[in-house]
mmCIF file of C-alpha atoms and ligand atoms in Angstrom:
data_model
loop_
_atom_site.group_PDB
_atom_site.id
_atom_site.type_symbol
_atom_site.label_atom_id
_atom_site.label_comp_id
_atom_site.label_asym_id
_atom_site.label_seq_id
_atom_site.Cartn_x
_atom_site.Cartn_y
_atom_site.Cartn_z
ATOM 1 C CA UNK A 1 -81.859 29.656 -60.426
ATOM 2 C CA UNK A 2 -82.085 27.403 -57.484
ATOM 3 C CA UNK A 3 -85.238 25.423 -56.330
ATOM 4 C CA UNK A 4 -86.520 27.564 -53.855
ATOM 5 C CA UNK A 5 -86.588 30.872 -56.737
ATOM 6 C CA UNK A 6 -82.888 32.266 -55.989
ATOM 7 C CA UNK A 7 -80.995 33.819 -58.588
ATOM 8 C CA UNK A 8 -77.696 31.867 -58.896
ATOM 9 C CA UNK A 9 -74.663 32.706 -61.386
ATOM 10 C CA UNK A 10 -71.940 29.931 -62.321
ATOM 11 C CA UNK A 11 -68.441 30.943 -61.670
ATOM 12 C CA UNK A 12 -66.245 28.091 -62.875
ATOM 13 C CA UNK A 13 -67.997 24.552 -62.151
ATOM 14 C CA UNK A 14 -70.298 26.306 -58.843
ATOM 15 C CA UNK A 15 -72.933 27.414 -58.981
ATOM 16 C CA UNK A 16 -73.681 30.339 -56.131
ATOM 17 C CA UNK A 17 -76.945 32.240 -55.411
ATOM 18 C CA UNK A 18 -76.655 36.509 -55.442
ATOM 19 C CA UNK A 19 -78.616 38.750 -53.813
ATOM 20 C CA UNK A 20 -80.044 41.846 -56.242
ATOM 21 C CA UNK A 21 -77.153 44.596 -55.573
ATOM 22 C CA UNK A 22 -74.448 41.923 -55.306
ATOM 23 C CA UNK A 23 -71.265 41.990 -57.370
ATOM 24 C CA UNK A 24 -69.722 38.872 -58.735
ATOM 25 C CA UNK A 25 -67.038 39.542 -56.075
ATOM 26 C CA UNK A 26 -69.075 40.257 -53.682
ATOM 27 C CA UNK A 27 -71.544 37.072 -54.551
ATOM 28 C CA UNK A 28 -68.252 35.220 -55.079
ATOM 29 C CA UNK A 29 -66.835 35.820 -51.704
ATOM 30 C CA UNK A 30 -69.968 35.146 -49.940
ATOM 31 C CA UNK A 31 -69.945 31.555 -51.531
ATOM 32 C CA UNK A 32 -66.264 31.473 -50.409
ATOM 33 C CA UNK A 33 -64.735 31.371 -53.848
ATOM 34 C CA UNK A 34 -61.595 33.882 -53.860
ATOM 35 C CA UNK A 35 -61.557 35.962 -56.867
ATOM 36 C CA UNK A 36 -57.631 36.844 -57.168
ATOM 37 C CA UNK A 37 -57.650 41.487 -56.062
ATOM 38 C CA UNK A 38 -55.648 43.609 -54.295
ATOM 39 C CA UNK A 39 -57.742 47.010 -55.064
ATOM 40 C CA UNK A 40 -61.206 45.981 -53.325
ATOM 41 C CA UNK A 41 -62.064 45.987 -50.069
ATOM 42 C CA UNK A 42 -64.834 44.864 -48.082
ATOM 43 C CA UNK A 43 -67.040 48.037 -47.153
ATOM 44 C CA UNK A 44 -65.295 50.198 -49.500
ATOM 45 C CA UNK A 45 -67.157 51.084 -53.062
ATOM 46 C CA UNK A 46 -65.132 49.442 -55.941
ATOM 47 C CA UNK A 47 -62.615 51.322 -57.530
ATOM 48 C CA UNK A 48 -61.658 48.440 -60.489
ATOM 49 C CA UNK A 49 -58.161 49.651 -61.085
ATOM 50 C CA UNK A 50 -55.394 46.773 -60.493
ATOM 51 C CA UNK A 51 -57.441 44.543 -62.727
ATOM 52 C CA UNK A 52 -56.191 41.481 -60.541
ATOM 53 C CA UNK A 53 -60.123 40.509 -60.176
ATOM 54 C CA UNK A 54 -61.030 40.349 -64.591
ATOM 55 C CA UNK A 55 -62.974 37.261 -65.122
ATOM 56 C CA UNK A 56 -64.342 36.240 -68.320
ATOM 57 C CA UNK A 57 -68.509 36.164 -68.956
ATOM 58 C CA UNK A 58 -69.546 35.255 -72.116
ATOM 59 C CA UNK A 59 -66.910 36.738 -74.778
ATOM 60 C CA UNK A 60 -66.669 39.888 -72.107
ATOM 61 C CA UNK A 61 -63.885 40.324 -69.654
ATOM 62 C CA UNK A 62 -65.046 42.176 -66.521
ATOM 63 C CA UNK A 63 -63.724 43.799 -63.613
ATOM 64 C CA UNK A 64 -65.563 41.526 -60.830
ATOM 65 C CA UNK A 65 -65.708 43.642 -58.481
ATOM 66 C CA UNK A 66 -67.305 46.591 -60.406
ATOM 67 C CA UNK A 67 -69.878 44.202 -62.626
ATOM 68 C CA UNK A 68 -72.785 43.403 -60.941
ATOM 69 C CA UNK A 69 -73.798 39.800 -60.826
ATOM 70 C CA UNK A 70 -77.035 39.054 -63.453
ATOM 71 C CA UNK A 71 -79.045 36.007 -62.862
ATOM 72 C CA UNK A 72 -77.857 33.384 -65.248
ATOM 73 C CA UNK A 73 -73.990 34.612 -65.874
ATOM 74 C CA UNK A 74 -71.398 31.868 -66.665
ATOM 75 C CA UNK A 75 -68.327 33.396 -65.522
ATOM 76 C CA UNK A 76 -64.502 31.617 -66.015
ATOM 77 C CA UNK A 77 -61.838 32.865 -63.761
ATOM 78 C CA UNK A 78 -59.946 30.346 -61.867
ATOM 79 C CA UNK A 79 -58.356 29.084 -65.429
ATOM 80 C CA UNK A 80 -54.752 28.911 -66.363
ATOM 81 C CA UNK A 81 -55.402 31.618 -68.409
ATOM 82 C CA UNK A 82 -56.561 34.167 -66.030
ATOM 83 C CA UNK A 83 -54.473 33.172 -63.894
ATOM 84 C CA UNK A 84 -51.472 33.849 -65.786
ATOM 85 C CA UNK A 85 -53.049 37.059 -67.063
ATOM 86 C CA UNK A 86 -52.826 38.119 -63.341
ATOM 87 C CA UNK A 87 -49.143 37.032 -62.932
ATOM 88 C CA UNK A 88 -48.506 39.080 -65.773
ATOM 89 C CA UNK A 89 -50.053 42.235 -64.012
ATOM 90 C CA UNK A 90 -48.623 40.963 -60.543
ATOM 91 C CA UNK A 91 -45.473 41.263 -62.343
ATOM 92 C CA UNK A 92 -45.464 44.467 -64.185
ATOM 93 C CA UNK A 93 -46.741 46.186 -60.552
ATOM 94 C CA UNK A 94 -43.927 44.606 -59.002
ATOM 95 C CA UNK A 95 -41.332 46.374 -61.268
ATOM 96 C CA UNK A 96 -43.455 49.847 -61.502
ATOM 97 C CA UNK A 97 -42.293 50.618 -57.752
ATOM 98 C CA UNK A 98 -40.030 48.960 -55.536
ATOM 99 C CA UNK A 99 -41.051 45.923 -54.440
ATOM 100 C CA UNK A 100 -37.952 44.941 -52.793
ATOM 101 C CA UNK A 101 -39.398 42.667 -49.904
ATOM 102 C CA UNK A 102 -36.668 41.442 -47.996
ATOM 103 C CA UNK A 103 -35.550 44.942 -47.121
ATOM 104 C CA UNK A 104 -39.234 45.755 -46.929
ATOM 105 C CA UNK A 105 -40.726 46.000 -43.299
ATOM 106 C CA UNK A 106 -44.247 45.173 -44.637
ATOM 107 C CA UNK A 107 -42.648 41.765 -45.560
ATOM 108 C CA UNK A 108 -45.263 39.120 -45.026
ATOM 109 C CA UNK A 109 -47.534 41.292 -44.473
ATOM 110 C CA UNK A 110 -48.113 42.365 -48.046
ATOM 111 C CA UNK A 111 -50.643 41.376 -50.427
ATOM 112 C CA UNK A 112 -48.630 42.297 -53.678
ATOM 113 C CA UNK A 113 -45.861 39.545 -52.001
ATOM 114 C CA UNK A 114 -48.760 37.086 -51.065
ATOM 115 C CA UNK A 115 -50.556 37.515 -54.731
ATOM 116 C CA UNK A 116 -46.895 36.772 -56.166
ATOM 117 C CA UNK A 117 -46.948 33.657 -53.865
ATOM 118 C CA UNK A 118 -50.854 32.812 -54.617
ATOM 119 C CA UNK A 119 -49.722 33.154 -58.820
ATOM 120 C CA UNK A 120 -46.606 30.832 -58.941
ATOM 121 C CA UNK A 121 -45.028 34.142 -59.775
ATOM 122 C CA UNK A 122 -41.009 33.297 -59.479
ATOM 123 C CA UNK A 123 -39.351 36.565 -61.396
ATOM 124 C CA UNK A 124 -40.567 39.663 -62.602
ATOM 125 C CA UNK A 125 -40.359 39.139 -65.880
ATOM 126 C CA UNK A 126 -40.292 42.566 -66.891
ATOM 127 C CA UNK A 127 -37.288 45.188 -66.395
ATOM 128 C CA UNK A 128 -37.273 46.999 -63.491
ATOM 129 C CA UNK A 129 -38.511 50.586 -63.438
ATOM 130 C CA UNK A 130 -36.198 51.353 -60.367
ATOM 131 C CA UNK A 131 -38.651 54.326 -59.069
ATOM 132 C CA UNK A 132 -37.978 57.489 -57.889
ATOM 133 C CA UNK A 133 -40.950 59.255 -56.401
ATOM 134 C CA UNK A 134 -41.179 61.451 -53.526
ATOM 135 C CA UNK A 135 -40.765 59.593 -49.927
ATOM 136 C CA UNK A 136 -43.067 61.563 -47.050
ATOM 137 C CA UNK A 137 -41.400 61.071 -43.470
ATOM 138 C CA UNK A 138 -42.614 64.365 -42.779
ATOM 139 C CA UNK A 139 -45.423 62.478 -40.283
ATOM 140 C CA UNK A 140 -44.581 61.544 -36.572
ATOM 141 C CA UNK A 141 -45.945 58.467 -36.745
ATOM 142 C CA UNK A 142 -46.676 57.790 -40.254
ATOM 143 C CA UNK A 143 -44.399 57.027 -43.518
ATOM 144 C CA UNK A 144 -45.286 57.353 -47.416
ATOM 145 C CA UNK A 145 -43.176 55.814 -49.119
ATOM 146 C CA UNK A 146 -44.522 56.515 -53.042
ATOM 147 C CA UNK A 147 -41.744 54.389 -55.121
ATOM 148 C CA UNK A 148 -43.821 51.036 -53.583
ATOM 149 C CA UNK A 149 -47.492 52.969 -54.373
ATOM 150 C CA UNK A 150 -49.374 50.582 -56.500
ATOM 151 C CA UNK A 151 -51.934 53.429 -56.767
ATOM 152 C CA UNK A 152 -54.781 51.010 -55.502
ATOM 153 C CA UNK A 153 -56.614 54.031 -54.540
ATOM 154 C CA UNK A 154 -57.482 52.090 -51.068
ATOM 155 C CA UNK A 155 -55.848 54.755 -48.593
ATOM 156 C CA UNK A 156 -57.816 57.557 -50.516
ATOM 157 C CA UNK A 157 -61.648 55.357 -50.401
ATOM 158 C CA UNK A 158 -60.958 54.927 -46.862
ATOM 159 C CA UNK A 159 -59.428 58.323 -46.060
ATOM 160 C CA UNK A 160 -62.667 59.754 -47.760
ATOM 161 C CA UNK A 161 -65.739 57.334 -46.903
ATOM 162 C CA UNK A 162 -64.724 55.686 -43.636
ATOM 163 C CA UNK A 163 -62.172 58.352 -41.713
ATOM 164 C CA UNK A 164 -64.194 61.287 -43.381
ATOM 165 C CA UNK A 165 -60.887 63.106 -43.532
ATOM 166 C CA UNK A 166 -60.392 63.068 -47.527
ATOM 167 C CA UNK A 167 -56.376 63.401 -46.860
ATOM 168 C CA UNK A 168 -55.272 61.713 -50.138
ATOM 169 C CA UNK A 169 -55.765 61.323 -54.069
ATOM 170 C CA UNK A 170 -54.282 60.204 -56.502
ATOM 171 C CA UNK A 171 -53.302 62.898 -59.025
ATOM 172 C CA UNK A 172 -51.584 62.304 -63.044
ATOM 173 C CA UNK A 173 -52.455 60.147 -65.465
ATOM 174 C CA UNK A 174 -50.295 56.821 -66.520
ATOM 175 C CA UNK A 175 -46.706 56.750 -65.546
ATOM 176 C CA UNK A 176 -47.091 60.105 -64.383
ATOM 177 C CA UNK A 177 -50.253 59.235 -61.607
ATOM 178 C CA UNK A 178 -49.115 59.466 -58.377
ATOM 179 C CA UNK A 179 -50.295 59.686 -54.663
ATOM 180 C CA UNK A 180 -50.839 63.026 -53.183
ATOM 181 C CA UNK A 181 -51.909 64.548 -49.910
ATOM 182 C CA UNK A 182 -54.302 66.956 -49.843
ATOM 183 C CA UNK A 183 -52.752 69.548 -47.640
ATOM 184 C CA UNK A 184 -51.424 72.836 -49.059
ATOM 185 C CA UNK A 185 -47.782 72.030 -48.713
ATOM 186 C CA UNK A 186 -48.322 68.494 -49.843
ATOM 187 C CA UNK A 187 -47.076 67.030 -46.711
ATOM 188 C CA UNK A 188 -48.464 64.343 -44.174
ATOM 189 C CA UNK A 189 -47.461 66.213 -41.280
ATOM 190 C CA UNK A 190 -49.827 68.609 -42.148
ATOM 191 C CA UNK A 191 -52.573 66.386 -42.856
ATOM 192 C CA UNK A 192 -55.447 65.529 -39.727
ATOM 193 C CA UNK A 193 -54.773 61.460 -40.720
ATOM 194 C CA UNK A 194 -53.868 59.627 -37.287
ATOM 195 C CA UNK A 195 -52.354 56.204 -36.773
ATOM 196 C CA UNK A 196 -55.718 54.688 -35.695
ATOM 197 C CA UNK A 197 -57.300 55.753 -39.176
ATOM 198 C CA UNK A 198 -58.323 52.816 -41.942
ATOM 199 C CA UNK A 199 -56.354 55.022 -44.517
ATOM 200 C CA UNK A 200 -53.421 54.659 -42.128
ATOM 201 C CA UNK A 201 -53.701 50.515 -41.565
ATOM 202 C CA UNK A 202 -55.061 49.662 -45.392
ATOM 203 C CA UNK A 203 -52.235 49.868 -47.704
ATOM 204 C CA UNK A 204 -52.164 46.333 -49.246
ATOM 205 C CA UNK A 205 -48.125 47.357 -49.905
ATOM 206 C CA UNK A 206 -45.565 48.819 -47.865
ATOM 207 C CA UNK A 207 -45.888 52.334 -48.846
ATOM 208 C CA UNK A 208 -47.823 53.599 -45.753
ATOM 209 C CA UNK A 209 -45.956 52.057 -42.520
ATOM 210 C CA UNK A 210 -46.728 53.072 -38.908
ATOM 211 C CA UNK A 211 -43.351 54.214 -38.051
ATOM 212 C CA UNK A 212 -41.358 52.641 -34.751
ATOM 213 C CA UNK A 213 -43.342 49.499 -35.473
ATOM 214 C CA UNK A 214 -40.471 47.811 -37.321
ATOM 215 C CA UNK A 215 -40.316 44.035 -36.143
ATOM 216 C CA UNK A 216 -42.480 44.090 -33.775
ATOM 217 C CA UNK A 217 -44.282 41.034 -35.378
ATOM 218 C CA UNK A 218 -40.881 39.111 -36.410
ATOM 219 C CA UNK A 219 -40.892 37.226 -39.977
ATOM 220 C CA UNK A 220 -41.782 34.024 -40.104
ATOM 221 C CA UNK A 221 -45.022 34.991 -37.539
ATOM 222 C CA UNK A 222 -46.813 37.480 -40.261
ATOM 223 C CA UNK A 223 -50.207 37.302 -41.430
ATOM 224 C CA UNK A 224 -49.202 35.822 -44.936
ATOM 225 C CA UNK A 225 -47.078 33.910 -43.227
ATOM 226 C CA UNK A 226 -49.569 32.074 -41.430
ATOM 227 C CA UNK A 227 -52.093 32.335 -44.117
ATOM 228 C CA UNK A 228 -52.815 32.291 -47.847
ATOM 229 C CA UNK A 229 -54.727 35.597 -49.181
ATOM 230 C CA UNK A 230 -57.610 33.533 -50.041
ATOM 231 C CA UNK A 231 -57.909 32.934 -46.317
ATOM 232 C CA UNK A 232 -57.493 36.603 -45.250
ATOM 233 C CA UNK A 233 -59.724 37.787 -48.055
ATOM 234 C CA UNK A 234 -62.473 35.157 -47.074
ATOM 235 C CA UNK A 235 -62.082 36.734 -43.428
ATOM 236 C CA UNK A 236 -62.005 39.830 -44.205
ATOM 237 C CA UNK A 237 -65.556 39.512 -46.235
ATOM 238 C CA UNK A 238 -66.682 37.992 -42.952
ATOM 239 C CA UNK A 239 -65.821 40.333 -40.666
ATOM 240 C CA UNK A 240 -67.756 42.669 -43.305
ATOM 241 C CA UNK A 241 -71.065 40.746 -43.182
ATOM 242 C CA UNK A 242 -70.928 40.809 -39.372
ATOM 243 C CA UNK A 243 -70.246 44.560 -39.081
ATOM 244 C CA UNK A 244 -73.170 45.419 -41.549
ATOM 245 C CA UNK A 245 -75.578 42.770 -39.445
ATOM 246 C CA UNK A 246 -74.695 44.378 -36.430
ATOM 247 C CA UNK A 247 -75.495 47.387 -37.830
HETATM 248 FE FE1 SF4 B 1 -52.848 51.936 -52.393
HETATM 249 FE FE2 SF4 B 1 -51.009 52.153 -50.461
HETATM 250 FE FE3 SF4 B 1 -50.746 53.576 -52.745
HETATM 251 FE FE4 SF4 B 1 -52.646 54.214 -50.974
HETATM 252 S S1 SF4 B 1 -50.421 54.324 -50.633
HETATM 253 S S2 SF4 B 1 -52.899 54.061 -53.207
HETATM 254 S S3 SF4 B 1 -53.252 52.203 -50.160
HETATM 255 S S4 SF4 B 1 -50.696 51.331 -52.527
HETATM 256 FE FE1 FES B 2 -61.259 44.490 -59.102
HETATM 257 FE FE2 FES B 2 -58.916 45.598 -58.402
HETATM 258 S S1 FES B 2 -60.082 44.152 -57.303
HETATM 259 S S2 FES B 2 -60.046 45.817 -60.264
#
């Protein structure tokens, strides 16, 4: 607890005040201390299912972004062994679709590439899965692309609490989970999703692409190209804050 009566937590060696409500990610990010995820997203209720964001409190290991902070916590995660639990969970996502980024127009643009980056991640490690799910061009303007889903659940929270449209889910469990759209045929063409939508513009991967976009931003000038995804994650909670105190 600070000196004026606020509740603090200790991530690492900093200690950072929370606000009752507050996850550790959300506390975390406030403070301006990235906490390593790819499934949360500012605005968006948790989901907790890439697992990126597991720090360690006490002799628990939590999801940070689905545990809310508790006056007092001592929490570990920037450690060389978190860190290289992540890699190995960067890695195993990265050979569960195809994650071929240099013939990948999201290239630079992706946050599974710029985790890869952020981890010191230089091979996959594991063998390659090679998948085959259903591609949906069906869309004028959108593309699904399901062998690059890393089932973040993202497209469906935004599809369903900010668009209000409810367009996708995720259906199956384990190998056999994959991303569905909620139209009777099963199609995106038949879906009311439009370019403009968050569930259109939030896939941290390439498998939803705008189509005729393609190099319009050329490499070399992308957003992780230009940035680290601490930085973009640290804006991204910003924007956040200002939206909800405008509100
Ligand atoms: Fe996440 Fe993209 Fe898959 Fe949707 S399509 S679940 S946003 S990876
Ligand atoms: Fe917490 Fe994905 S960001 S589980």
């Amino acid at each position: 607890m600070t000196d004026d009566g606020t509740n603090t937590i200790r991530i690492d060696e900093q200690e950072i005040p929370f606000t009752a409500g507050q996850t550790i990610m959300d506390a975390a990010l406030a403070a301006g201390i990235y906490i390593p995820h790819l499934c949360h997203y500012p605005g968006l209720s948790p989901s907790g299912n890439c697992r990126l964001c597991v720090v360690e409190t006490g002799n628990r290991s939590v999801a940070a972004c689905t545990t809310p902070a508790a006056a007092g916590q001592q929490i570990r995660s920037d450690t060389p062994e978190m860190n290289a639990a992540r890699k190995a969970i960067t890695q195993m996502l990265f050979v569960e679709g195809n994650h071929i980024c240099p013939s990948c127009e999201k290239t630079g643009n992706c946050k599974l590439q710029a985790m890869a980056y952020h981890l010191g991640m230089l091979d996959d490690h594991f063998p390659q899965f090679y998948q085959r799910r259903e591609i949906d061009a069906s869309h004028p303007e959108i593309l699904l692309d399901r062998c690059r889903c890393i089932l973040c659940d993202l497209c469906v929270r935004a599809s369903r609490d900010i668009d209000k449209k409810n367009v996708f889910a995720i259906a199956g469990r384990g190998t056999n989970a994959q991303l569905i759209v909620n139209t009777p045929s099963g199609k995106l063409a038949d879906a009311s999703i439009a370019v403009t939508d968050l569930a259109a513009n939030i896939c941290p991967v390439g498998a939803i692409l705008i189509k005729e976009q393609g190099y319009q931003v050329p490499i070399g000038k992308r957003i992780f190209d230009q940035s680290t995804i601490k930085e973009i994650a640290l804006q991204e909670h910003s924007a956040q804050q200002e939206t909800d105190r405008d509100s």
